Amino acid sequence: EGRASPLLIDGFPMIEGFEVQHSLIHGTIGTGKSQLIMKFLDHIRSRGDRVIIYDKGCSFTKSYFDGSKDVLLNPFDSRCASWDLWEEAPEDEMLENLAESLIPMHGEQDPFWVDAARTVFTSTASKMRNDPDRSIEKLIKLLVTGEFSELEPYLVNTPAATLVSGKIEKTAVSIRSILTTYLKSLMTLSGLDDKSNPFSIRKYIQNPTSEGWLFISSNGEQHKSLKPLISMWIAMASLTLLSLTEDRNRRIWFICDELPSLHKLPL
């Protein structure tokens, strides 16, 4: 039997060190899952640990968000941080990880089309990395809303060049349909490109002096449009945490409410 943790829930101690393992809170609607999670959050806040919260419904954000030190990622909330795709993925292999969670593989779908869409997205974002006018809006225009024919000259000498060629128009159209399905979630970020104060989950996790919590939220009406984006954010947070050197004293909590409401994460 393990020793008692100082973290108590209604006077009942958890097992010491339990927080480095996975914990599942299961129950039907109205059984008090959120209230139990909030009791954990009360203790975590008092301990000063960092937390990344996936808050479907914004209930935890409403109760715990502190604008003086916490960070919020929700494009439909005026307090949303200026998330920067290129700060998040400064290397091309990071863009590939990002594309894998943003554009998921589903069911019996032919993997060629998803792999092709990921390649086009990654190549375009990589090419735009050194563009002085780079922005989410420009990326979306090239990939989703503008004339697809503009992509062919933009992606010359990249792995995606043949995939957007006018010589295989039907293939290019099919690839674009997949890009549109998932990348339209990025359109919600339009207007949040504050280059003077860019935010990345990667830097937040890697910086040991970061004190605030990170809230990633949506509500019922917005969730469907944000699902690919939120899945990508959670996946990038997980991958970044796994890349850190081992430290038994580090405590960064992942609190995920209704995890099945996201895409399957590539971990």
Coordinates of C-alpha atoms in Angstrom, one line a residue:
E1 CA 0.0 0.0 0.0
G2 CA 1.3 3.5 -0.8
R3 CA 1.5 6.4 1.6
A4 CA -1.1 9.1 1.8
S5 CA -0.8 12.1 -0.5
P6 CA -1.3 15.6 1.0
L7 CA -4.0 16.0 -1.7
L8 CA -7.3 15.3 0.0
I9 CA -10.8 15.0 -1.6
D10 CA -13.5 15.5 1.1
G11 CA -10.9 14.5 3.7
F12 CA -10.0 11.3 1.8
P13 CA -6.3 11.2 0.8
M14 CA -5.1 10.1 -2.6
I15 CA -2.1 7.8 -2.8
E16 CA 1.2 9.7 -2.7
G17 CA 2.6 10.4 -6.2
F18 CA -0.7 9.3 -7.9
E19 CA -0.6 12.5 -10.1
V20 CA 2.2 11.0 -12.3
Q21 CA -0.2 8.3 -13.4
H22 CA -3.5 8.5 -15.3
S23 CA -6.8 9.0 -13.4
L24 CA -10.2 8.5 -14.9
I25 CA -13.4 10.0 -13.5
H26 CA -16.4 8.1 -14.9
G27 CA -20.1 8.6 -14.4
T28 CA -23.3 9.5 -16.1
I29 CA -24.7 13.0 -16.4
G30 CA -25.4 14.6 -13.0
T31 CA -23.3 12.3 -10.9
G32 CA -20.8 15.1 -9.9
K33 CA -17.8 14.5 -12.2
S34 CA -17.3 18.3 -12.7
Q35 CA -17.6 18.9 -8.9
L36 CA -15.0 16.3 -8.2
I37 CA -12.6 17.7 -10.8
M38 CA -13.1 21.2 -9.2
K39 CA -12.0 19.8 -5.9
F40 CA -8.8 18.5 -7.5
L41 CA -8.3 22.0 -9.1
D42 CA -8.7 23.7 -5.8
H43 CA -5.8 21.7 -4.3
I44 CA -3.7 22.0 -7.5
R45 CA -4.1 25.8 -7.5
S46 CA -3.1 26.0 -3.8
R47 CA 0.0 23.9 -4.5
G48 CA 1.1 26.1 -7.4
D49 CA 1.2 23.3 -10.0
R50 CA 0.7 24.1 -13.6
V51 CA -2.4 22.8 -15.4
I52 CA -3.5 22.4 -19.0
I53 CA -7.3 22.2 -19.0
Y54 CA -9.5 21.0 -21.9
D55 CA -12.7 22.6 -20.9
K56 CA -15.6 21.5 -23.2
G57 CA -18.4 23.7 -21.9
C58 CA -16.3 26.5 -20.4
S59 CA -17.4 25.7 -16.8
F60 CA -13.9 25.4 -15.4
T61 CA -12.8 28.5 -17.3
K62 CA -15.7 30.5 -15.7
S63 CA -14.7 29.3 -12.2
Y64 CA -10.9 29.4 -12.3
F65 CA -9.5 31.5 -15.1
D66 CA -7.3 34.3 -13.8
G67 CA -6.6 36.9 -16.5
S68 CA -3.5 38.2 -14.6
K69 CA -1.6 35.0 -15.0
D70 CA -3.5 32.3 -17.0
V71 CA -3.7 31.8 -20.7
L72 CA -6.9 31.0 -22.7
L73 CA -7.1 29.4 -26.1
N74 CA -10.6 29.8 -27.5
P75 CA -11.0 31.8 -30.8
F76 CA -14.6 32.8 -29.8
D77 CA -13.5 34.4 -26.5
S78 CA -12.1 37.9 -26.6
R79 CA -9.4 36.9 -24.1
C80 CA -7.9 34.3 -26.5
A81 CA -4.1 34.4 -26.7
S82 CA -2.4 35.1 -30.0
W83 CA -1.4 31.5 -30.9
D84 CA 1.3 31.4 -33.5
L85 CA 1.5 28.3 -35.7
W86 CA 5.1 28.9 -36.6
E87 CA 6.2 29.6 -33.0
E88 CA 4.5 26.3 -32.2
A89 CA 6.3 24.4 -34.9
P90 CA 9.7 26.0 -35.7
E91 CA 10.9 22.8 -37.4
D92 CA 9.3 20.9 -40.3
E93 CA 9.1 17.7 -38.3
M94 CA 7.0 19.6 -35.8
L95 CA 4.7 20.8 -38.6
E96 CA 4.3 17.1 -39.5
N97 CA 3.2 16.3 -36.0
L98 CA 0.8 19.2 -36.1
A99 CA -0.7 18.1 -39.4
E100 CA -1.2 14.6 -38.1
S101 CA -3.5 15.7 -35.3
L102 CA -5.2 18.5 -37.3
I103 CA -6.0 16.2 -40.2
P104 CA -6.9 12.8 -38.7
M105 CA -7.2 9.4 -40.3
H106 CA -10.8 8.2 -40.2
G107 CA -12.3 4.7 -40.5
E108 CA -11.6 2.8 -43.7
Q109 CA -10.6 6.0 -45.6
D110 CA -7.8 5.5 -48.2
P111 CA -4.7 6.8 -46.4
F112 CA -3.4 8.3 -49.6
W113 CA -5.8 11.3 -49.4
V114 CA -5.1 12.1 -45.8
D115 CA -1.4 11.7 -46.2
A116 CA -1.5 13.9 -49.3
A117 CA -3.5 16.6 -47.5
R118 CA -1.1 16.6 -44.6
T119 CA 1.8 16.9 -47.1
V120 CA 0.3 19.9 -48.8
F121 CA -0.5 21.6 -45.5
T122 CA 3.0 20.9 -44.2
S123 CA 4.8 22.1 -47.3
T124 CA 2.7 25.2 -47.6
A125 CA 3.3 26.2 -43.9
S126 CA 7.0 25.4 -44.2
K127 CA 7.3 27.6 -47.3
M128 CA 5.5 30.4 -45.6
R129 CA 7.8 30.2 -42.5
N130 CA 10.2 32.7 -44.2
D131 CA 7.4 34.9 -45.7
P132 CA 7.5 38.3 -44.1
D133 CA 3.7 38.5 -44.5
R134 CA 3.0 35.1 -43.1
S135 CA -0.3 34.7 -41.3
I136 CA -3.0 32.2 -40.7
E137 CA -5.2 34.2 -43.1
K138 CA -2.7 33.9 -45.9
L139 CA -2.2 30.2 -45.3
I140 CA -6.0 29.6 -45.4
K141 CA -6.4 31.6 -48.5
L142 CA -3.8 29.5 -50.3
L143 CA -5.1 26.2 -49.0
V144 CA -8.9 26.7 -48.7
T145 CA -10.5 29.9 -49.9
G146 CA -8.4 31.2 -52.8
E147 CA -7.8 29.8 -56.3
F148 CA -6.2 26.4 -55.9
S149 CA -4.1 27.1 -59.0
E150 CA -2.1 29.6 -57.0
L151 CA -0.7 26.8 -54.9
E152 CA 1.2 25.1 -57.8
P153 CA 3.7 28.0 -58.3
Y154 CA 4.0 28.5 -54.5
L155 CA 4.9 24.9 -53.9
V156 CA 7.5 24.5 -56.7
N157 CA 10.4 22.3 -55.6
T158 CA 8.5 21.0 -52.5
P159 CA 7.2 17.4 -51.7
A160 CA 3.7 18.7 -52.4
A161 CA 4.3 20.1 -55.9
T162 CA 3.0 17.2 -57.9
L163 CA -0.1 16.9 -55.6
V164 CA -1.4 20.3 -56.6
S165 CA -0.5 20.2 -60.3
G166 CA -3.1 21.2 -62.8
K167 CA -2.2 18.1 -64.7
I168 CA -4.0 16.0 -62.1
E169 CA -6.9 18.3 -61.4
K170 CA -9.3 15.6 -60.0
T171 CA -6.6 14.5 -57.5
A172 CA -6.0 18.1 -56.5
V173 CA -9.7 18.8 -56.0
S174 CA -10.1 15.7 -53.7
I175 CA -7.1 16.8 -51.6
R176 CA -8.5 20.2 -51.2
S177 CA -11.8 18.9 -50.0
I178 CA -10.0 17.2 -47.1
L179 CA -8.0 20.3 -46.4
T180 CA -11.2 22.4 -46.4
T181 CA -12.9 20.0 -44.0
Y182 CA -10.3 20.3 -41.3
L183 CA -8.5 23.6 -41.9
K184 CA -11.6 25.6 -41.8
S185 CA -11.2 25.4 -38.0
L186 CA -8.1 27.6 -38.4
M187 CA -10.3 30.3 -40.0
T188 CA -11.6 31.0 -36.5
L189 CA -8.1 32.3 -35.6
S190 CA -8.3 35.2 -38.2
G191 CA -7.5 38.5 -36.5
L192 CA -5.5 36.9 -33.7
D193 CA -2.1 37.3 -35.3
D194 CA -0.5 39.6 -32.8
K195 CA 3.2 39.4 -33.8
S196 CA 4.2 41.5 -30.8
N197 CA 3.0 38.9 -28.3
P198 CA 2.8 35.5 -30.0
F199 CA 1.9 32.5 -27.8
S200 CA 2.9 28.8 -28.3
I201 CA 2.0 25.9 -26.1
R202 CA 5.5 24.5 -26.7
K203 CA 7.2 27.5 -25.1
Y204 CA 4.6 27.6 -22.3
I205 CA 5.4 24.0 -21.3
Q206 CA 9.2 24.3 -21.8
N207 CA 9.5 27.5 -19.7
P208 CA 9.9 26.3 -16.1
T209 CA 9.0 29.8 -14.8
S210 CA 5.5 29.7 -16.4
E211 CA 3.1 30.0 -13.4
G212 CA -0.4 30.3 -14.9
W213 CA -2.7 27.7 -16.2
L214 CA -3.6 27.1 -19.8
F215 CA -7.3 26.8 -20.6
I216 CA -8.3 25.3 -24.0
S217 CA -12.1 25.7 -24.2
S218 CA -15.2 25.6 -26.4
N219 CA -18.9 25.5 -25.8
G220 CA -21.6 23.3 -27.4
E221 CA -22.4 25.6 -30.3
Q222 CA -18.8 26.2 -31.2
H223 CA -17.3 22.8 -30.5
K224 CA -17.8 21.2 -33.9
S225 CA -16.0 24.0 -35.7
L226 CA -13.2 24.0 -33.2
K227 CA -12.7 20.2 -32.8
P228 CA -9.7 19.8 -35.2
L229 CA -8.0 22.9 -33.8
I230 CA -8.5 21.8 -30.1
S231 CA -7.4 18.3 -30.9
M232 CA -4.2 19.7 -32.5
W233 CA -3.5 21.9 -29.5
I234 CA -4.0 19.0 -27.0
A235 CA -1.8 16.8 -29.1
M236 CA 1.0 19.4 -29.3
A237 CA 0.9 19.9 -25.6
S238 CA 1.2 16.2 -25.0
L239 CA 4.0 15.7 -27.4
T240 CA 5.9 18.7 -25.9
L241 CA 5.5 17.4 -22.4
L242 CA 6.8 13.9 -23.5
S243 CA 9.9 15.6 -25.1
L244 CA 11.0 17.1 -21.8
T245 CA 13.8 15.6 -19.8
E246 CA 12.6 13.4 -16.9
D247 CA 12.0 15.3 -13.7
R248 CA 10.2 13.4 -10.9
N249 CA 9.5 16.7 -9.1
R250 CA 7.8 18.4 -12.1
R251 CA 4.1 18.7 -12.0
I252 CA 2.1 19.7 -15.1
W253 CA -1.4 18.4 -15.0
F254 CA -3.6 17.6 -18.0
I255 CA -7.3 17.9 -17.0
C256 CA -9.5 16.8 -19.9
D257 CA -13.2 17.0 -19.6
E258 CA -15.0 14.8 -22.1
L259 CA -11.8 13.6 -23.9
P260 CA -13.8 11.4 -26.4
S261 CA -15.2 14.6 -27.9
L262 CA -11.8 15.1 -29.6
H263 CA -10.2 13.4 -32.6
K264 CA -8.0 10.4 -31.8
L265 CA -4.7 11.9 -30.7
P266 CA -1.5 10.7 -32.5
L267 CA 0.5 9.7 -29.4

